[in-house]
CSV table of C-alpha atoms in Angstrom, one decimal:
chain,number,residue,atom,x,y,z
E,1,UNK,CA,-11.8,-22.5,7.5
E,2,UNK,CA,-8.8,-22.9,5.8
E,3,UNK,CA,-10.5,-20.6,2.5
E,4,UNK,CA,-12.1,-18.3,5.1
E,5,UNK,CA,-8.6,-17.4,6.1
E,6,UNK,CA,-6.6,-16.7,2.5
E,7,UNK,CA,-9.6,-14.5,2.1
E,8,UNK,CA,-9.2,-12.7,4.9
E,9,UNK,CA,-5.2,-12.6,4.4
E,10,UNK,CA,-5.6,-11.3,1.0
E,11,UNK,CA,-8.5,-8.7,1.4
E,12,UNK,CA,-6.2,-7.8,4.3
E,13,UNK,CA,-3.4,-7.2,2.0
E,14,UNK,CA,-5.3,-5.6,-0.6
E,15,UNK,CA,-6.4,-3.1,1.8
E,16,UNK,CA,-2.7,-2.3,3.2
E,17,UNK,CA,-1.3,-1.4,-0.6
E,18,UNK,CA,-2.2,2.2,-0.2
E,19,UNK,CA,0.0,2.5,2.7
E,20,UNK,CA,3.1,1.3,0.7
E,21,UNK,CA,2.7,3.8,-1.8
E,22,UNK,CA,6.1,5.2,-3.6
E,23,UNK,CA,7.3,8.1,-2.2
E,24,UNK,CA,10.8,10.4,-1.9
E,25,UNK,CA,12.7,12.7,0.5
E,26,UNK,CA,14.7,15.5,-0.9
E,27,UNK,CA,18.0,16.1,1.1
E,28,UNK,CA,20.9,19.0,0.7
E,29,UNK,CA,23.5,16.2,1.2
E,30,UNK,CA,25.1,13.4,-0.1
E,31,UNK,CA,23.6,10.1,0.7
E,32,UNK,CA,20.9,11.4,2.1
E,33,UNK,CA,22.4,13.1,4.9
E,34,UNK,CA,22.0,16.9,5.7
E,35,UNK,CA,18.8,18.9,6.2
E,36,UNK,CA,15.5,17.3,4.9
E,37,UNK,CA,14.5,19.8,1.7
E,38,UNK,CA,10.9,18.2,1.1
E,39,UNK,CA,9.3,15.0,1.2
E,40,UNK,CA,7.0,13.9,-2.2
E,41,UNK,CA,4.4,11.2,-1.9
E,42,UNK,CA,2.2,8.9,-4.2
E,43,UNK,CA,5.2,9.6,-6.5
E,44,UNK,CA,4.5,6.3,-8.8
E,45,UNK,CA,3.0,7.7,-12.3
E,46,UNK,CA,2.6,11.2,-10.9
E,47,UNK,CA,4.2,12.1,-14.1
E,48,UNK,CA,7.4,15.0,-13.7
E,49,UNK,CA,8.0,15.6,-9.5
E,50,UNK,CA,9.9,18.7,-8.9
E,51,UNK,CA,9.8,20.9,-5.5
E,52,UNK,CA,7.5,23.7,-5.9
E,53,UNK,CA,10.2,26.0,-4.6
E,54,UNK,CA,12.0,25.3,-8.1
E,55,UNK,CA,15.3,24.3,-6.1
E,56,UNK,CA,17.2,21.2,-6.3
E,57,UNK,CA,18.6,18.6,-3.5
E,58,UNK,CA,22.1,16.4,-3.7
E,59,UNK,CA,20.5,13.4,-3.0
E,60,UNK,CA,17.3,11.4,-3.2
E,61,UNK,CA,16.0,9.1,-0.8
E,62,UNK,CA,13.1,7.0,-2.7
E,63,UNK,CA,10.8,3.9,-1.4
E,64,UNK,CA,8.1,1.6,-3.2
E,65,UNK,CA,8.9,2.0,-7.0
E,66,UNK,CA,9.3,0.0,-9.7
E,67,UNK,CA,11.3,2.3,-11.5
E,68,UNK,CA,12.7,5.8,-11.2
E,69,UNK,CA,14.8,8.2,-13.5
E,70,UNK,CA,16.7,10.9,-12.1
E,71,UNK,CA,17.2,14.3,-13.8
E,72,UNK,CA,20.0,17.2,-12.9
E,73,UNK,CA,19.6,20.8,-12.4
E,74,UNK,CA,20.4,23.1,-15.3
E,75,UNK,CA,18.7,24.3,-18.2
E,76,UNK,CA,18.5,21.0,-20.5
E,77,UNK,CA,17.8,18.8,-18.2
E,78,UNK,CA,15.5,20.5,-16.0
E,79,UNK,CA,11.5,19.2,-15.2
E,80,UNK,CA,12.2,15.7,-16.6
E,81,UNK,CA,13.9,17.2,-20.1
E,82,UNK,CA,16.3,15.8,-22.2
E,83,UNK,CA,16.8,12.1,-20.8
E,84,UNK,CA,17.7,11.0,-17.4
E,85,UNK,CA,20.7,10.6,-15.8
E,86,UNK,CA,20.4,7.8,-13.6
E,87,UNK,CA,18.0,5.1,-13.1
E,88,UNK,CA,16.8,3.0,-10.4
E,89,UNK,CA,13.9,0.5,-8.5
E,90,UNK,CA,13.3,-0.6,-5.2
E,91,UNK,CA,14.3,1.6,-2.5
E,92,UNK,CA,17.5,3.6,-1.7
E,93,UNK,CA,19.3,6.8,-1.9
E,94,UNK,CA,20.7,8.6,-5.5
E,95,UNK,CA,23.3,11.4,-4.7
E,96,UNK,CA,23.3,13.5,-8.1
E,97,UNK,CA,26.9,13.4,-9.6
E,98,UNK,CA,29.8,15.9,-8.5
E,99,UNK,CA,29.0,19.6,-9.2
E,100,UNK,CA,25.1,19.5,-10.2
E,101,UNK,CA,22.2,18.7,-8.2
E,102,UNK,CA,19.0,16.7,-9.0
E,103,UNK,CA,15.9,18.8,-10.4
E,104,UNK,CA,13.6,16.8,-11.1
E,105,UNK,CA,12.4,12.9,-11.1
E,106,UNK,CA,9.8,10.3,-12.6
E,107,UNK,CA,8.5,7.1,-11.3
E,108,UNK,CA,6.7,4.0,-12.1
């Protein structure tokens, strides 16, 4: 009974992982406050995620990755170019630094 059971917890969890997929919400404001810009999901190894409108956001809200780099707006750094600006992991918020916003993003 006792196997029966770790195979059913573990098929169980294997089943849920899509559901905790990375993802990330574009806001206008600072730490993550204003109006909701877009939301971007299944972000981990999508490669370069920009919004399709070409605009930019403040701040980043981001969920479920292992790692994520942060580019800002403006010619050289734009669509992932040039190195990033900040990294994290995990989950939280990233408010681009004073005067530019963030373009552009990858995840892991």
């Amino acid at each position: 009974m006792q196997f029966n059971l770790f195979a059913l917890l573990t098929t169980a969890l294997i089943s849920a992982s899509p559901a905790l997929a990375a993802s990330a919400q574009w806001f206008s404001g600072a730490d993550c406050t204003g109006s909701l810009i877009g939301t971007s999901n299944n972000i981990q190894g999508a490669g370069c995620v920009f919004l399709a409108n070409g605009g930019s956001a403040k701040s980043i809200s981001y969920s479920g990755t292992q790692s994520i780099q942060f580019f800002i707006s403006g010619g050289q750094h734009d669509v992932c170019s040039n190195g990033s600006q900040l990294t994290r992991s995990g989950s939280g918020c990233a408010t681009a630094p004073s005067g530019v916003n963030w373009e552009s993003f990858t995840a892991q």
